[in-house]
Amino acid sequence: MPPKRTSKDSEAQQLDKERPISDSLTEESADKCHNLKKIMPNLNRLQFSACPNVTDLRAIAHSCQNLEYLDVFECCQVSELGIYSDSNIKYLDISTCNFIPESIINETIHFSPKLQHLDLGFCNIFNSIIKKIARSCPNLKFLGLEWCKNISKKAIGYLNRNIHIEDYDSERSESDSEWSDEEYGLEKGTVISLLFKGD
């Protein structure tokens, strides 16, 4: 039986139906939407899916201080994540976000020491990012590097040997995006999530 919809779900769904997900809508959601504004500080999980009009997540990131899961897969225009202070992020998927500058990825990694899952597939990164991961992410378990062609074997050698590194050329499967709450240290029933879907 599907979970019962709450007013928060209805409001988020209504936002999705009224107009495409864009920067102005995410800012409005973070700033004006009454129910969302109340849950933002407790939001643990945020997923955008194929939202090409979203480029800047600063407003949402600023409002969601307890965010542990951020997935912007196929939001190919994203160039700003908004993570500028120590974050609780454990899961970050920015694969296919090749407009995010290396400096922003570097800052995000620096301020995300709790990271356990990081997917950088198709991002334009270099060895310096791998070295930053090695220094800043002691808890990392998974690193996705699909089509990251500027990474040397020497740089990979800096990483902890226990990290599962995926560098594959096959299509992304549904199982690649599954995330177990228990695996990344969230207690059952504590996850508050919000999903934005593009056209």
PDB file of C-alpha atoms in Angstrom, residues 2-198:
ATOM      1  CA  PRO A   2       1.496   3.416  -0.938  1.00  0.00           C
ATOM      2  CA  PRO A   3       2.394   5.743   1.949  1.00  0.00           C
ATOM      3  CA  LYS A   4      -0.255   8.253   2.948  1.00  0.00           C
ATOM      4  CA  ARG A   5       0.413  11.699   1.450  1.00  0.00           C
ATOM      5  CA  THR A   6       0.883  14.550   3.861  1.00  0.00           C
ATOM      6  CA  SER A   7       0.230  18.233   3.245  1.00  0.00           C
ATOM      7  CA  LYS A   8       3.995  18.622   2.747  1.00  0.00           C
ATOM      8  CA  ASP A   9       3.908  16.016  -0.043  1.00  0.00           C
ATOM      9  CA  SER A  10       0.915  17.700  -1.645  1.00  0.00           C
ATOM     10  CA  GLU A  11       2.574  21.098  -1.545  1.00  0.00           C
ATOM     11  CA  ALA A  12       5.780  19.781  -3.110  1.00  0.00           C
ATOM     12  CA  GLN A  13       3.763  17.924  -5.743  1.00  0.00           C
ATOM     13  CA  GLN A  14       1.741  21.068  -6.472  1.00  0.00           C
ATOM     14  CA  LEU A  15       4.946  23.062  -7.005  1.00  0.00           C
ATOM     15  CA  ASP A  16       6.084  20.438  -9.490  1.00  0.00           C
ATOM     16  CA  LYS A  17       2.835  20.594 -11.493  1.00  0.00           C
ATOM     17  CA  GLU A  18       2.564  24.370 -11.685  1.00  0.00           C
ATOM     18  CA  ARG A  19       5.860  25.094 -13.408  1.00  0.00           C
ATOM     19  CA  PRO A  20       9.145  23.438 -14.264  1.00  0.00           C
ATOM     20  CA  ILE A  21      11.719  23.095 -11.523  1.00  0.00           C
ATOM     21  CA  SER A  22      14.175  25.993 -11.812  1.00  0.00           C
ATOM     22  CA  ASP A  23      16.430  28.131  -9.637  1.00  0.00           C
ATOM     23  CA  SER A  24      13.630  30.591  -8.906  1.00  0.00           C
ATOM     24  CA  LEU A  25      11.332  27.771  -7.812  1.00  0.00           C
ATOM     25  CA  THR A  26      13.952  26.219  -5.522  1.00  0.00           C
ATOM     26  CA  GLU A  27      14.600  29.646  -3.978  1.00  0.00           C
ATOM     27  CA  GLU A  28      10.863  30.199  -3.568  1.00  0.00           C
ATOM     28  CA  SER A  29      10.509  26.757  -1.991  1.00  0.00           C
ATOM     29  CA  ALA A  30      13.279  27.520   0.481  1.00  0.00           C
ATOM     30  CA  ASP A  31      12.002  31.008   1.246  1.00  0.00           C
ATOM     31  CA  LYS A  32       8.226  31.245   0.906  1.00  0.00           C
ATOM     32  CA  CYS A  33       6.526  27.873   0.941  1.00  0.00           C
ATOM     33  CA  HIS A  34       5.089  27.619   4.468  1.00  0.00           C
ATOM     34  CA  ASN A  35       5.179  23.840   4.988  1.00  0.00           C
ATOM     35  CA  LEU A  36       8.501  23.390   3.227  1.00  0.00           C
ATOM     36  CA  LYS A  37      10.013  26.242   5.226  1.00  0.00           C
ATOM     37  CA  LYS A  38       9.046  24.416   8.417  1.00  0.00           C
ATOM     38  CA  ILE A  39      10.643  21.133   7.353  1.00  0.00           C
ATOM     39  CA  MET A  40      13.755  22.554   5.641  1.00  0.00           C
ATOM     40  CA  PRO A  41      15.912  22.593   8.805  1.00  0.00           C
ATOM     41  CA  ASN A  42      15.105  18.884   9.335  1.00  0.00           C
ATOM     42  CA  LEU A  43      15.343  17.809   5.709  1.00  0.00           C
ATOM     43  CA  ASN A  44      17.776  14.883   5.441  1.00  0.00           C
ATOM     44  CA  ARG A  45      17.379  13.859   1.823  1.00  0.00           C
ATOM     45  CA  LEU A  46      17.065  15.944  -1.328  1.00  0.00           C
ATOM     46  CA  GLN A  47      16.928  14.543  -4.833  1.00  0.00           C
ATOM     47  CA  PHE A  48      16.608  16.425  -8.091  1.00  0.00           C
ATOM     48  CA  SER A  49      16.097  14.274 -11.171  1.00  0.00           C
ATOM     49  CA  ALA A  50      16.659  15.579 -14.695  1.00  0.00           C
ATOM     50  CA  CYS A  51      15.933  19.220 -13.822  1.00  0.00           C
ATOM     51  CA  PRO A  52      17.797  21.118 -16.565  1.00  0.00           C
ATOM     52  CA  ASN A  53      16.651  24.547 -15.345  1.00  0.00           C
ATOM     53  CA  VAL A  54      18.260  24.163 -11.927  1.00  0.00           C
ATOM     54  CA  THR A  55      21.724  25.724 -11.871  1.00  0.00           C
ATOM     55  CA  ASP A  56      22.190  26.988  -8.310  1.00  0.00           C
ATOM     56  CA  LEU A  57      21.382  25.158  -5.062  1.00  0.00           C
ATOM     57  CA  ARG A  58      22.632  27.815  -2.621  1.00  0.00           C
ATOM     58  CA  ALA A  59      19.171  28.808  -1.332  1.00  0.00           C
ATOM     59  CA  ILE A  60      18.201  25.205  -0.621  1.00  0.00           C
ATOM     60  CA  ALA A  61      21.591  24.234   0.841  1.00  0.00           C
ATOM     61  CA  HIS A  62      21.507  27.247   3.160  1.00  0.00           C
ATOM     62  CA  SER A  63      18.049  26.238   4.436  1.00  0.00           C
ATOM     63  CA  CYS A  64      18.828  22.524   4.820  1.00  0.00           C
ATOM     64  CA  GLN A  65      21.563  22.392   7.443  1.00  0.00           C
ATOM     65  CA  ASN A  66      20.885  18.710   8.270  1.00  0.00           C
ATOM     66  CA  LEU A  67      21.033  17.456   4.695  1.00  0.00           C
ATOM     67  CA  GLU A  68      22.746  14.040   4.494  1.00  0.00           C
ATOM     68  CA  TYR A  69      21.758  12.939   0.991  1.00  0.00           C
ATOM     69  CA  LEU A  70      21.986  15.165  -2.081  1.00  0.00           C
ATOM     70  CA  ASP A  71      21.415  13.756  -5.563  1.00  0.00           C
ATOM     71  CA  VAL A  72      21.424  16.041  -8.605  1.00  0.00           C
ATOM     72  CA  PHE A  73      21.985  13.319 -11.218  1.00  0.00           C
ATOM     73  CA  GLU A  74      21.138  14.526 -14.737  1.00  0.00           C
ATOM     74  CA  CYS A  75      20.778  18.153 -13.614  1.00  0.00           C
ATOM     75  CA  CYS A  76      23.423  18.971 -16.163  1.00  0.00           C
ATOM     76  CA  GLN A  77      23.261  22.770 -15.754  1.00  0.00           C
ATOM     77  CA  VAL A  78      24.025  22.819 -12.003  1.00  0.00           C
ATOM     78  CA  SER A  79      27.109  24.938 -11.359  1.00  0.00           C
ATOM     79  CA  GLU A  80      26.685  25.831  -7.663  1.00  0.00           C
ATOM     80  CA  LEU A  81      26.041  23.465  -4.734  1.00  0.00           C
ATOM     81  CA  GLY A  82      26.114  25.983  -1.876  1.00  0.00           C
ATOM     82  CA  ILE A  83      28.051  23.872   0.639  1.00  0.00           C
ATOM     83  CA  TYR A  84      30.359  26.403   2.320  1.00  0.00           C
ATOM     84  CA  SER A  85      30.520  25.213   5.908  1.00  0.00           C
ATOM     85  CA  ASP A  86      30.841  21.854   7.619  1.00  0.00           C
ATOM     86  CA  SER A  87      28.000  19.726   6.327  1.00  0.00           C
ATOM     87  CA  ASN A  88      26.382  16.443   7.318  1.00  0.00           C
ATOM     88  CA  ILE A  89      26.402  15.192   3.722  1.00  0.00           C
ATOM     89  CA  LYS A  90      27.054  11.438   3.552  1.00  0.00           C
ATOM     90  CA  TYR A  91      25.764  10.791   0.026  1.00  0.00           C
ATOM     91  CA  LEU A  92      26.484  13.123  -2.882  1.00  0.00           C
ATOM     92  CA  ASP A  93      25.753  12.366  -6.526  1.00  0.00           C
ATOM     93  CA  ILE A  94      26.753  15.167  -8.876  1.00  0.00           C
ATOM     94  CA  SER A  95      27.387  12.899 -11.842  1.00  0.00           C
ATOM     95  CA  THR A  96      26.671  14.525 -15.212  1.00  0.00           C
ATOM     96  CA  CYS A  97      26.949  17.981 -13.591  1.00  0.00           C
ATOM     97  CA  ASN A  98      29.915  18.944 -15.729  1.00  0.00           C
ATOM     98  CA  PHE A  99      29.290  22.688 -15.305  1.00  0.00           C
ATOM     99  CA  ILE A 100      30.303  22.567 -11.647  1.00  0.00           C
ATOM    100  CA  PRO A 101      33.757  24.185 -11.523  1.00  0.00           C
ATOM    101  CA  GLU A 102      36.556  22.192  -9.955  1.00  0.00           C
ATOM    102  CA  SER A 103      36.873  24.908  -7.280  1.00  0.00           C
ATOM    103  CA  ILE A 104      33.253  24.299  -6.163  1.00  0.00           C
ATOM    104  CA  ILE A 105      33.783  20.524  -6.101  1.00  0.00           C
ATOM    105  CA  ASN A 106      36.958  21.118  -4.076  1.00  0.00           C
ATOM    106  CA  GLU A 107      35.099  23.298  -1.524  1.00  0.00           C
ATOM    107  CA  THR A 108      32.225  20.831  -1.309  1.00  0.00           C
ATOM    108  CA  ILE A 109      34.601  17.956  -0.560  1.00  0.00           C
ATOM    109  CA  HIS A 110      36.459  20.094   1.985  1.00  0.00           C
ATOM    110  CA  PHE A 111      33.237  20.853   3.873  1.00  0.00           C
ATOM    111  CA  SER A 112      31.865  17.286   3.654  1.00  0.00           C
ATOM    112  CA  PRO A 113      34.121  15.149   5.876  1.00  0.00           C
ATOM    113  CA  LYS A 114      31.275  12.678   6.557  1.00  0.00           C
ATOM    114  CA  LEU A 115      30.976  11.687   2.880  1.00  0.00           C
ATOM    115  CA  GLN A 116      30.563   7.956   2.345  1.00  0.00           C
ATOM    116  CA  HIS A 117      29.241   7.904  -1.229  1.00  0.00           C
ATOM    117  CA  LEU A 118      30.488  10.336  -3.872  1.00  0.00           C
ATOM    118  CA  ASP A 119      29.655  10.090  -7.559  1.00  0.00           C
ATOM    119  CA  LEU A 120      31.605  12.452  -9.818  1.00  0.00           C
ATOM    120  CA  GLY A 121      30.858  10.664 -13.092  1.00  0.00           C
ATOM    121  CA  PHE A 122      31.211  12.881 -16.181  1.00  0.00           C
ATOM    122  CA  CYS A 123      32.499  15.797 -14.068  1.00  0.00           C
ATOM    123  CA  ASN A 124      35.518  17.662 -15.385  1.00  0.00           C
ATOM    124  CA  ILE A 125      37.874  16.855 -12.521  1.00  0.00           C
ATOM    125  CA  PHE A 126      41.625  16.415 -12.217  1.00  0.00           C
ATOM    126  CA  ASN A 127      44.112  14.701  -9.893  1.00  0.00           C
ATOM    127  CA  SER A 128      43.885  17.536  -7.360  1.00  0.00           C
ATOM    128  CA  ILE A 129      40.274  16.530  -6.578  1.00  0.00           C
ATOM    129  CA  ILE A 130      41.312  12.929  -5.925  1.00  0.00           C
ATOM    130  CA  LYS A 131      44.052  14.143  -3.568  1.00  0.00           C
ATOM    131  CA  LYS A 132      41.504  16.379  -1.806  1.00  0.00           C
ATOM    132  CA  ILE A 133      39.183  13.385  -1.370  1.00  0.00           C
ATOM    133  CA  ALA A 134      42.069  11.359   0.098  1.00  0.00           C
ATOM    134  CA  ARG A 135      42.783  14.130   2.650  1.00  0.00           C
ATOM    135  CA  SER A 136      39.218  15.196   3.481  1.00  0.00           C
ATOM    136  CA  CYS A 137      36.959  12.124   3.289  1.00  0.00           C
ATOM    137  CA  PRO A 138      38.149   9.450   5.737  1.00  0.00           C
ATOM    138  CA  ASN A 139      34.755   7.677   5.734  1.00  0.00           C
ATOM    139  CA  LEU A 140      34.349   7.353   1.963  1.00  0.00           C
ATOM    140  CA  LYS A 141      33.143   3.901   0.839  1.00  0.00           C
ATOM    141  CA  PHE A 142      32.160   4.548  -2.799  1.00  0.00           C
ATOM    142  CA  LEU A 143      33.609   6.807  -5.479  1.00  0.00           C
ATOM    143  CA  GLY A 144      32.071   6.977  -8.952  1.00  0.00           C
ATOM    144  CA  LEU A 145      34.430   8.207 -11.670  1.00  0.00           C
ATOM    145  CA  GLU A 146      32.692   7.280 -14.918  1.00  0.00           C
ATOM    146  CA  TRP A 147      34.215   9.179 -17.855  1.00  0.00           C
ATOM    147  CA  CYS A 148      36.580  11.128 -15.594  1.00  0.00           C
ATOM    148  CA  LYS A 149      39.429  10.889 -18.080  1.00  0.00           C
ATOM    149  CA  ASN A 150      41.847  13.336 -16.397  1.00  0.00           C
ATOM    150  CA  ILE A 151      42.602  11.108 -13.403  1.00  0.00           C
ATOM    151  CA  SER A 152      45.927   9.275 -13.241  1.00  0.00           C
ATOM    152  CA  LYS A 153      46.567   5.883 -11.640  1.00  0.00           C
ATOM    153  CA  LYS A 154      49.049   7.621  -9.353  1.00  0.00           C
ATOM    154  CA  ALA A 155      46.305   9.912  -8.004  1.00  0.00           C
ATOM    155  CA  ILE A 156      44.005   6.914  -7.431  1.00  0.00           C
ATOM    156  CA  GLY A 157      46.840   5.434  -5.357  1.00  0.00           C
ATOM    157  CA  TYR A 158      46.362   8.203  -2.764  1.00  0.00           C
ATOM    158  CA  LEU A 159      42.898   6.872  -1.912  1.00  0.00           C
ATOM    159  CA  ASN A 160      42.140   4.413   0.863  1.00  0.00           C
ATOM    160  CA  ARG A 161      42.194   0.876  -0.545  1.00  0.00           C
ATOM    161  CA  ASN A 162      38.819   0.125   1.060  1.00  0.00           C
ATOM    162  CA  ILE A 163      37.009   2.622  -1.182  1.00  0.00           C
ATOM    163  CA  HIS A 164      35.002   0.971  -3.950  1.00  0.00           C
ATOM    164  CA  ILE A 165      35.979   2.921  -7.060  1.00  0.00           C
ATOM    165  CA  GLU A 166      33.692   2.579 -10.032  1.00  0.00           C
ATOM    166  CA  ASP A 167      34.969   3.620 -13.422  1.00  0.00           C
ATOM    167  CA  TYR A 168      32.640   1.942 -15.871  1.00  0.00           C
ATOM    168  CA  ASP A 169      31.492   2.583 -19.434  1.00  0.00           C
ATOM    169  CA  SER A 170      28.118   0.859 -19.301  1.00  0.00           C
ATOM    170  CA  GLU A 171      24.826   2.688 -18.888  1.00  0.00           C
ATOM    171  CA  ARG A 172      23.844   3.718 -15.390  1.00  0.00           C
ATOM    172  CA  SER A 173      21.475   1.141 -13.912  1.00  0.00           C
ATOM    173  CA  GLU A 174      18.777   1.651 -11.295  1.00  0.00           C
ATOM    174  CA  SER A 175      20.801  -0.331  -8.744  1.00  0.00           C
ATOM    175  CA  ASP A 176      23.612   2.237  -9.004  1.00  0.00           C
ATOM    176  CA  SER A 177      21.375   4.915  -7.514  1.00  0.00           C
ATOM    177  CA  GLU A 178      19.894   2.869  -4.672  1.00  0.00           C
ATOM    178  CA  TRP A 179      20.885   4.043  -1.237  1.00  0.00           C
ATOM    179  CA  SER A 180      20.345   2.159   1.995  1.00  0.00           C
ATOM    180  CA  ASP A 181      19.574   4.312   5.026  1.00  0.00           C
ATOM    181  CA  GLU A 182      21.194   1.787   7.359  1.00  0.00           C
ATOM    182  CA  GLU A 183      24.335   1.519   5.219  1.00  0.00           C
ATOM    183  CA  TYR A 184      25.062   5.217   5.631  1.00  0.00           C
ATOM    184  CA  GLY A 185      24.145   5.513   9.311  1.00  0.00           C
ATOM    185  CA  LEU A 186      20.591   6.881   9.225  1.00  0.00           C
ATOM    186  CA  GLU A 187      18.102   5.349  11.612  1.00  0.00           C
ATOM    187  CA  LYS A 188      14.937   3.967  10.058  1.00  0.00           C
ATOM    188  CA  GLY A 189      12.106   6.459  10.068  1.00  0.00           C
ATOM    189  CA  THR A 190      14.270   9.547  10.485  1.00  0.00           C
ATOM    190  CA  VAL A 191      14.700  10.441   6.833  1.00  0.00           C
ATOM    191  CA  ILE A 192      12.720  13.403   5.638  1.00  0.00           C
ATOM    192  CA  SER A 193      13.056  13.654   1.894  1.00  0.00           C
ATOM    193  CA  LEU A 194      12.083  15.868  -0.987  1.00  0.00           C
ATOM    194  CA  LEU A 195      12.229  14.881  -4.651  1.00  0.00           C
ATOM    195  CA  PHE A 196      12.093  17.339  -7.547  1.00  0.00           C
ATOM    196  CA  LYS A 197      11.608  15.819 -11.010  1.00  0.00           C
ATOM    197  CA  GLY A 198      12.102  17.562 -14.313  1.00  0.00           C
TER     198      GLY A 198
END
